[in-house]
């Protein structure tokens, strides 16, 4: 039960992080000059790489997977589904799309105009996947 609650908290934190970026950070950056937005995003991308992010980002699918193995029964299926959605919709999208775009912005190979809309679209997908994972964990908890 404790691991399931930790799993819920991790997924909630990750969903909130991605949601916040799409709903406030990116619109806020789009409201300033592109050069300022690029510099601010570069700073954000450097500072976000910290242990707290890694605990939430990597911990969410791992915790759901472990919770699934420990839960058994129908609850296990919900936790496994949460792990799969989190892995595909958050982890794979992040490492395959958002991080390469961050690196391109950081290297000056992508303009804010080319970056912002595309990055936000993929980030919103991460938010939706993380919210779906959160719901799946919740259903898993209800089936314990």
mmCIF file of N, CA and C in Angstrom:
data_model
loop_
_atom_site.group_PDB
_atom_site.id
_atom_site.type_symbol
_atom_site.label_atom_id
_atom_site.label_comp_id
_atom_site.label_asym_id
_atom_site.label_seq_id
_atom_site.Cartn_x
_atom_site.Cartn_y
_atom_site.Cartn_z
ATOM 1 N N UNK A 1 0.824 -1.197 0.000
ATOM 2 C CA UNK A 1 0.000 0.000 0.000
ATOM 3 C C UNK A 1 0.867 1.259 0.000
ATOM 4 N N UNK A 2 1.943 1.263 0.770
ATOM 5 C CA UNK A 2 2.806 2.439 0.831
ATOM 6 C C UNK A 2 3.444 2.695 -0.531
ATOM 7 N N UNK A 3 3.943 1.635 -1.175
ATOM 8 C CA UNK A 3 4.541 1.814 -2.501
ATOM 9 C C UNK A 3 3.499 2.325 -3.493
ATOM 10 N N UNK A 4 2.284 1.847 -3.400
ATOM 11 C CA UNK A 4 1.226 2.310 -4.303
ATOM 12 C C UNK A 4 0.953 3.795 -4.096
ATOM 13 N N UNK A 5 0.969 4.249 -2.858
ATOM 14 C CA UNK A 5 0.761 5.673 -2.581
ATOM 15 C C UNK A 5 1.941 6.517 -3.070
ATOM 16 N N UNK A 6 3.152 5.997 -2.893
ATOM 17 C CA UNK A 6 4.333 6.695 -3.420
ATOM 18 C C UNK A 6 4.239 6.775 -4.943
ATOM 19 N N UNK A 7 3.799 5.695 -5.565
ATOM 20 C CA UNK A 7 3.615 5.668 -7.018
ATOM 21 C C UNK A 7 2.619 6.732 -7.462
ATOM 22 N N UNK A 8 1.529 6.843 -6.718
ATOM 23 C CA UNK A 8 0.522 7.865 -7.013
ATOM 24 C C UNK A 8 1.115 9.268 -6.907
ATOM 25 N N UNK A 9 1.870 9.508 -5.842
ATOM 26 C CA UNK A 9 2.489 10.825 -5.652
ATOM 27 C C UNK A 9 3.485 11.139 -6.759
ATOM 28 N N UNK A 10 4.288 10.173 -7.151
ATOM 29 C CA UNK A 10 5.267 10.395 -8.229
ATOM 30 C C UNK A 10 4.564 10.745 -9.536
ATOM 31 N N UNK A 11 3.525 9.993 -9.868
ATOM 32 C CA UNK A 11 2.791 10.270 -11.102
ATOM 33 C C UNK A 11 2.091 11.626 -11.043
ATOM 34 N N UNK A 12 1.582 11.979 -9.877
ATOM 35 C CA UNK A 12 0.949 13.286 -9.725
ATOM 36 C C UNK A 12 1.940 14.423 -9.913
ATOM 37 N N UNK A 13 3.118 14.260 -9.341
ATOM 38 C CA UNK A 13 4.146 15.296 -9.487
ATOM 39 C C UNK A 13 4.565 15.442 -10.947
ATOM 40 N N UNK A 14 4.742 14.325 -11.640
ATOM 41 C CA UNK A 14 5.160 14.380 -13.041
ATOM 42 C C UNK A 14 4.068 14.997 -13.914
ATOM 43 N N UNK A 15 2.828 14.586 -13.685
ATOM 44 C CA UNK A 15 1.716 15.163 -14.450
ATOM 45 C C UNK A 15 1.643 16.667 -14.214
ATOM 46 N N UNK A 16 1.818 17.088 -12.970
ATOM 47 C CA UNK A 16 1.784 18.511 -12.649
ATOM 48 C C UNK A 16 2.910 19.279 -13.312
ATOM 49 N N UNK A 17 4.089 18.683 -13.352
ATOM 50 C CA UNK A 17 5.228 19.347 -13.989
ATOM 51 C C UNK A 17 4.952 19.594 -15.467
ATOM 52 N N UNK A 18 4.557 18.558 -16.177
ATOM 53 C CA UNK A 18 4.315 18.709 -17.610
ATOM 54 C C UNK A 18 3.130 19.640 -17.880
ATOM 55 N N UNK A 19 2.076 19.501 -17.088
ATOM 56 C CA UNK A 19 0.897 20.362 -17.232
ATOM 57 C C UNK A 19 1.284 21.830 -17.046
ATOM 58 N N UNK A 20 2.069 22.104 -16.022
ATOM 59 C CA UNK A 20 2.478 23.481 -15.733
ATOM 60 C C UNK A 20 3.255 24.090 -16.893
ATOM 61 N N UNK A 21 4.133 23.320 -17.489
ATOM 62 C CA UNK A 21 4.891 23.842 -18.627
ATOM 63 C C UNK A 21 3.969 24.214 -19.779
ATOM 64 N N UNK A 22 3.045 23.327 -20.132
ATOM 65 C CA UNK A 22 2.169 23.611 -21.271
ATOM 66 C C UNK A 22 1.180 24.734 -20.992
ATOM 67 N N UNK A 23 0.721 24.845 -19.756
ATOM 68 C CA UNK A 23 -0.338 25.789 -19.443
ATOM 69 C C UNK A 23 0.159 27.151 -18.959
ATOM 70 N N UNK A 24 1.405 27.245 -18.497
ATOM 71 C CA UNK A 24 1.851 28.546 -17.993
ATOM 72 C C UNK A 24 3.274 28.920 -18.396
ATOM 73 N N UNK A 25 4.213 28.000 -18.275
ATOM 74 C CA UNK A 25 5.603 28.361 -18.572
ATOM 75 C C UNK A 25 5.775 28.735 -20.042
ATOM 76 N N UNK A 26 5.334 27.872 -20.933
ATOM 77 C CA UNK A 26 5.526 28.162 -22.356
ATOM 78 C C UNK A 26 4.708 29.369 -22.824
ATOM 79 N N UNK A 27 3.439 29.505 -22.427
ATOM 80 C CA UNK A 27 2.735 30.734 -22.796
ATOM 81 C C UNK A 27 3.428 31.982 -22.227
ATOM 82 N N UNK A 28 3.963 31.878 -21.027
ATOM 83 C CA UNK A 28 4.680 33.009 -20.440
ATOM 84 C C UNK A 28 5.924 33.353 -21.236
ATOM 85 N N UNK A 29 6.653 32.335 -21.644
ATOM 86 C CA UNK A 29 7.852 32.587 -22.446
ATOM 87 C C UNK A 29 7.498 33.112 -23.832
ATOM 88 N N UNK A 30 6.376 32.666 -24.374
ATOM 89 C CA UNK A 30 5.938 33.166 -25.683
ATOM 90 C C UNK A 30 5.514 34.632 -25.637
ATOM 91 N N UNK A 31 5.275 35.148 -24.443
ATOM 92 C CA UNK A 31 4.835 36.537 -24.296
ATOM 93 C C UNK A 31 5.995 37.521 -24.233
ATOM 94 N N UNK A 32 7.235 37.012 -24.229
ATOM 95 C CA UNK A 32 8.400 37.893 -24.196
ATOM 96 C C UNK A 32 9.165 37.761 -25.511
ATOM 97 N N UNK A 33 10.162 38.575 -25.673
ATOM 98 C CA UNK A 33 10.958 38.544 -26.903
ATOM 99 C C UNK A 33 11.576 37.158 -27.105
ATOM 100 N N UNK A 34 11.623 36.681 -28.351
ATOM 101 C CA UNK A 34 12.156 35.340 -28.613
ATOM 102 C C UNK A 34 13.562 35.111 -28.050
ATOM 103 N N UNK A 35 14.414 36.124 -28.121
ATOM 104 C CA UNK A 35 15.772 35.965 -27.597
ATOM 105 C C UNK A 35 15.743 35.752 -26.082
ATOM 106 N N UNK A 36 14.865 36.469 -25.405
ATOM 107 C CA UNK A 36 14.725 36.310 -23.956
ATOM 108 C C UNK A 36 14.117 34.944 -23.619
ATOM 109 N N UNK A 37 13.144 34.527 -24.413
ATOM 110 C CA UNK A 37 12.512 33.228 -24.189
ATOM 111 C C UNK A 37 13.524 32.099 -24.368
ATOM 112 N N UNK A 38 14.342 32.205 -25.414
ATOM 113 C CA UNK A 38 15.369 31.181 -25.640
ATOM 114 C C UNK A 38 16.326 31.111 -24.462
ATOM 115 N N UNK A 39 16.787 32.258 -23.994
ATOM 116 C CA UNK A 39 17.725 32.283 -22.872
ATOM 117 C C UNK A 39 17.084 31.744 -21.603
ATOM 118 N N UNK A 40 15.830 32.111 -21.358
ATOM 119 C CA UNK A 40 15.128 31.600 -20.172
ATOM 120 C C UNK A 40 14.952 30.083 -20.257
ATOM 121 N N UNK A 41 14.582 29.586 -21.428
ATOM 122 C CA UNK A 41 14.380 28.150 -21.578
ATOM 123 C C UNK A 41 15.695 27.393 -21.442
ATOM 124 N N UNK A 42 16.762 27.959 -21.960
ATOM 125 C CA UNK A 42 18.078 27.323 -21.775
ATOM 126 C C UNK A 42 18.398 27.200 -20.286
ATOM 127 N N UNK A 43 18.122 28.249 -19.541
ATOM 128 C CA UNK A 43 18.375 28.230 -18.099
ATOM 129 C C UNK A 43 17.487 27.192 -17.410
ATOM 130 N N UNK A 44 16.212 27.162 -17.776
ATOM 131 C CA UNK A 44 15.296 26.172 -17.205
ATOM 132 C C UNK A 44 15.789 24.762 -17.507
ATOM 133 N N UNK A 45 16.179 24.528 -18.748
ATOM 134 C CA UNK A 45 16.622 23.192 -19.150
ATOM 135 C C UNK A 45 17.880 22.752 -18.414
ATOM 136 N N UNK A 46 18.711 23.678 -18.036
ATOM 137 C CA UNK A 46 19.909 23.326 -17.256
ATOM 138 C C UNK A 46 19.553 23.057 -15.798
ATOM 139 N N UNK A 47 18.709 23.906 -15.240
ATOM 140 C CA UNK A 47 18.383 23.813 -13.810
ATOM 141 C C UNK A 47 17.431 22.658 -13.486
ATOM 142 N N UNK A 48 16.633 22.237 -14.457
ATOM 143 C CA UNK A 48 15.673 21.175 -14.183
ATOM 144 C C UNK A 48 16.359 19.814 -14.045
ATOM 145 N N UNK A 49 17.557 19.707 -14.560
ATOM 146 C CA UNK A 49 18.294 18.445 -14.453
ATOM 147 C C UNK A 49 18.895 18.344 -13.054
ATOM 148 N N UNK A 50 18.112 17.801 -12.140
ATOM 149 C CA UNK A 50 18.530 17.679 -10.747
ATOM 150 C C UNK A 50 17.943 16.401 -10.171
ATOM 151 N N UNK A 51 18.401 15.999 -8.999
ATOM 152 C CA UNK A 51 17.922 14.728 -8.427
ATOM 153 C C UNK A 51 16.407 14.659 -8.248
ATOM 154 N N UNK A 52 15.764 15.771 -7.917
ATOM 155 C CA UNK A 52 14.315 15.745 -7.716
ATOM 156 C C UNK A 52 13.589 15.388 -9.011
ATOM 157 N N UNK A 53 14.055 15.914 -10.131
ATOM 158 C CA UNK A 53 13.437 15.555 -11.411
ATOM 159 C C UNK A 53 13.646 14.074 -11.694
ATOM 160 N N UNK A 54 14.866 13.595 -11.494
ATOM 161 C CA UNK A 54 15.152 12.195 -11.813
ATOM 162 C C UNK A 54 14.333 11.242 -10.949
ATOM 163 N N UNK A 55 14.131 11.578 -9.681
ATOM 164 C CA UNK A 55 13.319 10.734 -8.802
ATOM 165 C C UNK A 55 11.909 10.613 -9.362
ATOM 166 N N UNK A 56 11.333 11.735 -9.770
ATOM 167 C CA UNK A 56 9.959 11.730 -10.277
ATOM 168 C C UNK A 56 9.895 11.137 -11.680
ATOM 169 N N UNK A 57 10.785 11.572 -12.553
ATOM 170 C CA UNK A 57 10.747 11.166 -13.959
ATOM 171 C C UNK A 57 11.050 9.678 -14.133
ATOM 172 N N UNK A 58 12.107 9.208 -13.508
ATOM 173 C CA UNK A 58 12.465 7.794 -13.624
ATOM 174 C C UNK A 58 11.684 6.942 -12.628
ATOM 175 N N UNK A 59 11.374 7.520 -11.489
ATOM 176 C CA UNK A 59 10.692 6.765 -10.448
ATOM 177 C C UNK A 59 9.255 6.413 -10.774
ATOM 178 N N UNK A 60 8.571 7.246 -11.546
ATOM 179 C CA UNK A 60 7.155 6.995 -11.839
ATOM 180 C C UNK A 60 6.926 5.645 -12.522
ATOM 181 N N UNK A 61 7.533 5.394 -13.679
ATOM 182 C CA UNK A 61 7.260 4.095 -14.313
ATOM 183 C C UNK A 61 7.844 2.920 -13.533
ATOM 184 N N UNK A 62 8.997 3.132 -12.901
ATOM 185 C CA UNK A 62 9.613 2.039 -12.131
ATOM 186 C C UNK A 62 8.748 1.681 -10.930
ATOM 187 N N UNK A 63 8.284 2.689 -10.207
ATOM 188 C CA UNK A 63 7.439 2.434 -9.041
ATOM 189 C C UNK A 63 6.150 1.732 -9.448
ATOM 190 N N UNK A 64 5.557 2.143 -10.574
ATOM 191 C CA UNK A 64 4.323 1.502 -11.036
ATOM 192 C C UNK A 64 4.585 0.043 -11.403
ATOM 193 N N UNK A 65 5.705 -0.215 -12.032
ATOM 194 C CA UNK A 65 6.063 -1.580 -12.397
ATOM 195 C C UNK A 65 6.243 -2.449 -11.151
ATOM 196 N N UNK A 66 6.996 -1.951 -10.185
ATOM 197 C CA UNK A 66 7.218 -2.702 -8.945
ATOM 198 C C UNK A 66 5.902 -2.887 -8.194
ATOM 199 N N UNK A 67 5.080 -1.840 -8.146
ATOM 200 C CA UNK A 67 3.777 -1.950 -7.479
ATOM 201 C C UNK A 67 2.933 -3.031 -8.150
ATOM 202 N N UNK A 68 3.027 -3.126 -9.458
ATOM 203 C CA UNK A 68 2.291 -4.160 -10.175
ATOM 204 C C UNK A 68 2.745 -5.553 -9.781
ATOM 205 N N UNK A 69 4.050 -5.745 -9.678
ATOM 206 C CA UNK A 69 4.564 -7.055 -9.277
ATOM 207 C C UNK A 69 4.158 -7.408 -7.849
ATOM 208 N N UNK A 70 4.084 -6.414 -6.986
ATOM 209 C CA UNK A 70 3.740 -6.663 -5.588
ATOM 210 C C UNK A 70 2.239 -6.757 -5.351
ATOM 211 N N UNK A 71 1.450 -6.136 -6.202
ATOM 212 C CA UNK A 71 0.013 -6.052 -5.961
ATOM 213 C C UNK A 71 -0.717 -7.361 -6.225
ATOM 214 N N UNK A 72 -0.445 -7.960 -7.337
ATOM 215 C CA UNK A 72 -1.180 -9.156 -7.696
ATOM 216 C C UNK A 72 -2.618 -8.841 -8.085
ATOM 217 N N UNK A 73 -3.306 -9.826 -8.610
ATOM 218 C CA UNK A 73 -4.709 -9.672 -8.975
ATOM 219 C C UNK A 73 -4.950 -8.594 -10.013
ATOM 220 N N UNK A 74 -6.178 -8.074 -10.010
ATOM 221 C CA UNK A 74 -6.544 -7.063 -11.000
ATOM 222 C C UNK A 74 -5.791 -5.757 -10.788
ATOM 223 N N UNK A 75 -5.408 -5.464 -9.555
ATOM 224 C CA UNK A 75 -4.659 -4.228 -9.298
ATOM 225 C C UNK A 75 -3.345 -4.221 -10.065
ATOM 226 N N UNK A 76 -2.717 -5.385 -10.175
ATOM 227 C CA UNK A 76 -1.434 -5.476 -10.877
ATOM 228 C C UNK A 76 -1.556 -4.988 -12.313
ATOM 229 N N UNK A 77 -2.641 -5.358 -12.970
ATOM 230 C CA UNK A 77 -2.825 -4.956 -14.370
ATOM 231 C C UNK A 77 -2.894 -3.438 -14.506
ATOM 232 N N UNK A 78 -3.555 -2.783 -13.567
ATOM 233 C CA UNK A 78 -3.664 -1.322 -13.610
ATOM 234 C C UNK A 78 -2.303 -0.673 -13.401
ATOM 235 N N UNK A 79 -1.525 -1.198 -12.467
ATOM 236 C CA UNK A 79 -0.190 -0.648 -12.233
ATOM 237 C C UNK A 79 0.719 -0.894 -13.440
ATOM 238 N N UNK A 80 0.624 -2.071 -14.039
ATOM 239 C CA UNK A 80 1.421 -2.350 -15.237
ATOM 240 C C UNK A 80 1.019 -1.419 -16.384
ATOM 241 N N UNK A 81 -0.282 -1.178 -16.522
ATOM 242 C CA UNK A 81 -0.749 -0.248 -17.563
ATOM 243 C C UNK A 81 -0.209 1.153 -17.302
ATOM 244 N N UNK A 82 -0.215 1.572 -16.047
ATOM 245 C CA UNK A 82 0.335 2.891 -15.700
ATOM 246 C C UNK A 82 1.815 2.968 -16.046
ATOM 247 N N UNK A 83 2.551 1.909 -15.744
ATOM 248 C CA UNK A 83 3.984 1.886 -16.070
ATOM 249 C C UNK A 83 4.202 1.995 -17.575
ATOM 250 N N UNK A 84 3.392 1.270 -18.343
ATOM 251 C CA UNK A 84 3.549 1.285 -19.804
ATOM 252 C C UNK A 84 3.208 2.653 -20.385
ATOM 253 N N UNK A 85 2.122 3.245 -19.942
ATOM 254 C CA UNK A 85 1.726 4.565 -20.449
ATOM 255 C C UNK A 85 2.763 5.610 -20.053
ATOM 256 N N UNK A 86 3.238 5.539 -18.820
ATOM 257 C CA UNK A 86 4.256 6.487 -18.361
ATOM 258 C C UNK A 86 5.546 6.333 -19.160
ATOM 259 N N UNK A 87 5.952 5.095 -19.374
ATOM 260 C CA UNK A 87 7.184 4.859 -20.117
ATOM 261 C C UNK A 87 7.072 5.365 -21.552
ATOM 262 N N UNK A 88 5.979 5.003 -22.223
ATOM 263 C CA UNK A 88 5.821 5.397 -23.631
ATOM 264 C C UNK A 88 5.524 6.884 -23.778
ATOM 265 N N UNK A 89 4.597 7.395 -22.986
ATOM 266 C CA UNK A 89 4.139 8.765 -23.169
ATOM 267 C C UNK A 89 4.984 9.820 -22.508
ATOM 268 N N UNK A 90 5.760 9.422 -21.525
ATOM 269 C CA UNK A 90 6.606 10.393 -20.827
ATOM 270 C C UNK A 90 8.081 10.151 -21.143
ATOM 271 N N UNK A 91 8.569 8.980 -20.783
ATOM 272 C CA UNK A 91 9.996 8.708 -20.938
ATOM 273 C C UNK A 91 10.434 8.719 -22.406
ATOM 274 N N UNK A 92 9.770 7.932 -23.239
ATOM 275 C CA UNK A 92 10.203 7.847 -24.641
ATOM 276 C C UNK A 92 10.041 9.169 -25.385
ATOM 277 N N UNK A 93 8.941 9.874 -25.140
ATOM 278 C CA UNK A 93 8.746 11.179 -25.790
ATOM 279 C C UNK A 93 9.809 12.165 -25.310
ATOM 280 N N UNK A 94 10.121 12.130 -24.038
ATOM 281 C CA UNK A 94 11.142 13.039 -23.501
ATOM 282 C C UNK A 94 12.502 12.790 -24.137
ATOM 283 N N UNK A 95 12.972 11.545 -24.082
ATOM 284 C CA UNK A 95 14.315 11.264 -24.590
ATOM 285 C C UNK A 95 14.381 11.296 -26.109
ATOM 286 N N UNK A 96 13.265 10.997 -26.772
ATOM 287 C CA UNK A 96 13.279 10.954 -28.230
ATOM 288 C C UNK A 96 12.956 12.266 -28.918
ATOM 289 N N UNK A 97 12.234 13.154 -28.227
ATOM 290 C CA UNK A 97 11.786 14.383 -28.888
ATOM 291 C C UNK A 97 12.147 15.640 -28.102
ATOM 292 N N UNK A 98 11.654 15.750 -26.863
ATOM 293 C CA UNK A 98 11.839 17.003 -26.131
ATOM 294 C C UNK A 98 13.300 17.296 -25.798
ATOM 295 N N UNK A 99 14.045 16.297 -25.330
ATOM 296 C CA UNK A 99 15.457 16.540 -24.995
ATOM 297 C C UNK A 99 16.270 16.895 -26.240
ATOM 298 N N UNK A 100 16.118 16.177 -27.356
ATOM 299 C CA UNK A 100 16.855 16.606 -28.556
ATOM 300 C C UNK A 100 16.510 18.040 -28.986
ATOM 301 N N UNK A 101 15.253 18.419 -28.815
ATOM 302 C CA UNK A 101 14.880 19.796 -29.142
ATOM 303 C C UNK A 101 15.538 20.775 -28.163
ATOM 304 N N UNK A 102 15.572 20.407 -26.887
ATOM 305 C CA UNK A 102 16.259 21.253 -25.907
ATOM 306 C C UNK A 102 17.729 21.424 -26.280
ATOM 307 N N UNK A 103 18.348 20.335 -26.678
ATOM 308 C CA UNK A 103 19.762 20.395 -27.066
ATOM 309 C C UNK A 103 19.968 21.268 -28.299
ATOM 310 N N UNK A 104 19.051 21.176 -29.258
ATOM 311 C CA UNK A 104 19.142 22.005 -30.462
ATOM 312 C C UNK A 104 18.972 23.476 -30.113
ATOM 313 N N UNK A 105 18.036 23.785 -29.213
ATOM 314 C CA UNK A 105 17.855 25.173 -28.783
ATOM 315 C C UNK A 105 19.107 25.668 -28.070
ATOM 316 N N UNK A 106 19.643 24.826 -27.197
ATOM 317 C CA UNK A 106 20.833 25.198 -26.435
ATOM 318 C C UNK A 106 22.031 25.452 -27.351
ATOM 319 N N UNK A 107 22.137 24.679 -28.413
ATOM 320 C CA UNK A 107 23.256 24.819 -29.352
ATOM 321 C C UNK A 107 23.027 25.921 -30.377
ATOM 322 N N UNK A 108 21.875 26.570 -30.332
ATOM 323 C CA UNK A 108 21.582 27.612 -31.304
ATOM 324 C C UNK A 108 21.205 27.084 -32.668
ATOM 325 N N UNK A 109 20.831 25.818 -32.745
ATOM 326 C CA UNK A 109 20.466 25.200 -34.022
ATOM 327 C C UNK A 109 18.966 25.236 -34.291
ATOM 328 N N UNK A 110 18.195 25.769 -33.324
ATOM 329 C CA UNK A 110 16.753 25.864 -33.485
ATOM 330 C C UNK A 110 16.300 27.199 -32.926
ATOM 331 N N UNK A 111 15.483 27.889 -33.691
ATOM 332 C CA UNK A 111 14.968 29.178 -33.234
ATOM 333 C C UNK A 111 13.778 28.966 -32.306
ATOM 334 N N UNK A 112 13.465 29.992 -31.511
ATOM 335 C CA UNK A 112 12.313 29.916 -30.626
ATOM 336 C C UNK A 112 11.028 29.663 -31.420
ATOM 337 N N UNK A 113 10.913 30.310 -32.572
ATOM 338 C CA UNK A 113 9.728 30.150 -33.420
ATOM 339 C C UNK A 113 9.543 28.685 -33.815
ATOM 340 N N UNK A 114 10.617 28.002 -34.169
ATOM 341 C CA UNK A 114 10.541 26.596 -34.566
ATOM 342 C C UNK A 114 10.392 25.668 -33.358
ATOM 343 N N UNK A 115 10.900 26.099 -32.234
ATOM 344 C CA UNK A 115 10.944 25.277 -31.027
ATOM 345 C C UNK A 115 9.642 25.290 -30.244
ATOM 346 N N UNK A 116 9.134 26.460 -29.935
ATOM 347 C CA UNK A 116 8.087 26.625 -28.935
ATOM 348 C C UNK A 116 6.817 25.816 -29.206
ATOM 349 N N UNK A 117 6.237 25.981 -30.354
ATOM 350 C CA UNK A 117 4.974 25.310 -30.651
ATOM 351 C C UNK A 117 5.147 23.793 -30.691
ATOM 352 N N UNK A 118 6.181 23.347 -31.352
ATOM 353 C CA UNK A 118 6.427 21.901 -31.472
ATOM 354 C C UNK A 118 6.746 21.296 -30.112
ATOM 355 N N UNK A 119 7.603 21.955 -29.348
ATOM 356 C CA UNK A 119 7.973 21.447 -28.027
ATOM 357 C C UNK A 119 6.748 21.375 -27.126
ATOM 358 N N UNK A 120 5.914 22.413 -27.169
ATOM 359 C CA UNK A 120 4.720 22.455 -26.319
ATOM 360 C C UNK A 120 3.731 21.359 -26.710
ATOM 361 N N UNK A 121 3.585 21.096 -27.994
ATOM 362 C CA UNK A 121 2.690 20.027 -28.442
ATOM 363 C C UNK A 121 3.132 18.687 -27.860
ATOM 364 N N UNK A 122 4.412 18.381 -27.970
ATOM 365 C CA UNK A 122 4.917 17.119 -27.437
ATOM 366 C C UNK A 122 4.876 17.107 -25.908
ATOM 367 N N UNK A 123 5.113 18.248 -25.290
ATOM 368 C CA UNK A 123 5.018 18.314 -23.839
ATOM 369 C C UNK A 123 3.586 18.077 -23.382
ATOM 370 N N UNK A 124 2.627 18.604 -24.124
ATOM 371 C CA UNK A 124 1.228 18.388 -23.777
ATOM 372 C C UNK A 124 0.877 16.907 -23.878
ATOM 373 N N UNK A 125 1.441 16.220 -24.855
ATOM 374 C CA UNK A 125 1.257 14.772 -24.936
ATOM 375 C C UNK A 125 1.820 14.106 -23.682
ATOM 376 N N UNK A 126 2.990 14.565 -23.232
ATOM 377 C CA UNK A 126 3.561 14.016 -21.994
ATOM 378 C C UNK A 126 2.637 14.277 -20.813
ATOM 379 N N UNK A 127 2.028 15.456 -20.766
ATOM 380 C CA UNK A 127 1.096 15.785 -19.681
ATOM 381 C C UNK A 127 -0.116 14.855 -19.721
ATOM 382 N N UNK A 128 -0.686 14.669 -20.896
ATOM 383 C CA UNK A 128 -1.854 13.800 -21.033
ATOM 384 C C UNK A 128 -1.497 12.368 -20.637
ATOM 385 N N UNK A 129 -0.352 11.885 -21.103
ATOM 386 C CA UNK A 129 0.077 10.525 -20.747
ATOM 387 C C UNK A 129 0.305 10.406 -19.248
ATOM 388 N N UNK A 130 0.881 11.426 -18.650
ATOM 389 C CA UNK A 130 1.137 11.386 -17.214
ATOM 390 C C UNK A 130 -0.153 11.443 -16.410
ATOM 391 N N UNK A 131 -1.117 12.215 -16.871
ATOM 392 C CA UNK A 131 -2.424 12.257 -16.205
ATOM 393 C C UNK A 131 -3.117 10.899 -16.349
ATOM 394 N N UNK A 132 -3.026 10.309 -17.535
ATOM 395 C CA UNK A 132 -3.607 8.976 -17.735
ATOM 396 C C UNK A 132 -2.936 7.958 -16.819
ATOM 397 N N UNK A 133 -1.630 8.032 -16.697
ATOM 398 C CA UNK A 133 -0.901 7.131 -15.797
ATOM 399 C C UNK A 133 -1.340 7.330 -14.357
ATOM 400 N N UNK A 134 -1.516 8.582 -13.970
ATOM 401 C CA UNK A 134 -1.984 8.899 -12.623
ATOM 402 C C UNK A 134 -3.341 8.245 -12.361
ATOM 403 N N UNK A 135 -4.239 8.355 -13.310
ATOM 404 C CA UNK A 135 -5.564 7.740 -13.181
ATOM 405 C C UNK A 135 -5.440 6.231 -13.077
ATOM 406 N N UNK A 136 -4.595 5.627 -13.904
ATOM 407 C CA UNK A 136 -4.406 4.185 -13.857
ATOM 408 C C UNK A 136 -3.867 3.730 -12.502
ATOM 409 N N UNK A 137 -2.936 4.487 -11.951
ATOM 410 C CA UNK A 137 -2.430 4.169 -10.608
ATOM 411 C C UNK A 137 -3.564 4.267 -9.593
ATOM 412 N N UNK A 138 -4.380 5.307 -9.723
ATOM 413 C CA UNK A 138 -5.511 5.460 -8.822
ATOM 414 C C UNK A 138 -6.467 4.276 -8.883
ATOM 415 N N UNK A 139 -6.739 3.800 -10.085
ATOM 416 C CA UNK A 139 -7.605 2.632 -10.238
ATOM 417 C C UNK A 139 -6.932 1.397 -9.639
ATOM 418 N N UNK A 140 -5.614 1.297 -9.844
ATOM 419 C CA UNK A 140 -4.878 0.201 -9.216
ATOM 420 C C UNK A 140 -5.007 0.228 -7.699
ATOM 421 N N UNK A 141 -4.882 1.409 -7.129
ATOM 422 C CA UNK A 141 -5.046 1.570 -5.677
ATOM 423 C C UNK A 141 -6.448 1.148 -5.242
ATOM 424 N N UNK A 142 -7.439 1.527 -6.000
ATOM 425 C CA UNK A 142 -8.818 1.184 -5.647
ATOM 426 C C UNK A 142 -9.075 -0.322 -5.722
ATOM 427 N N UNK A 143 -8.233 -1.017 -6.479
ATOM 428 C CA UNK A 143 -8.405 -2.466 -6.632
ATOM 429 C C UNK A 143 -7.499 -3.280 -5.725
ATOM 430 N N UNK A 144 -6.776 -2.623 -4.845
ATOM 431 C CA UNK A 144 -5.913 -3.352 -3.902
ATOM 432 C C UNK A 144 -6.741 -4.087 -2.877
#
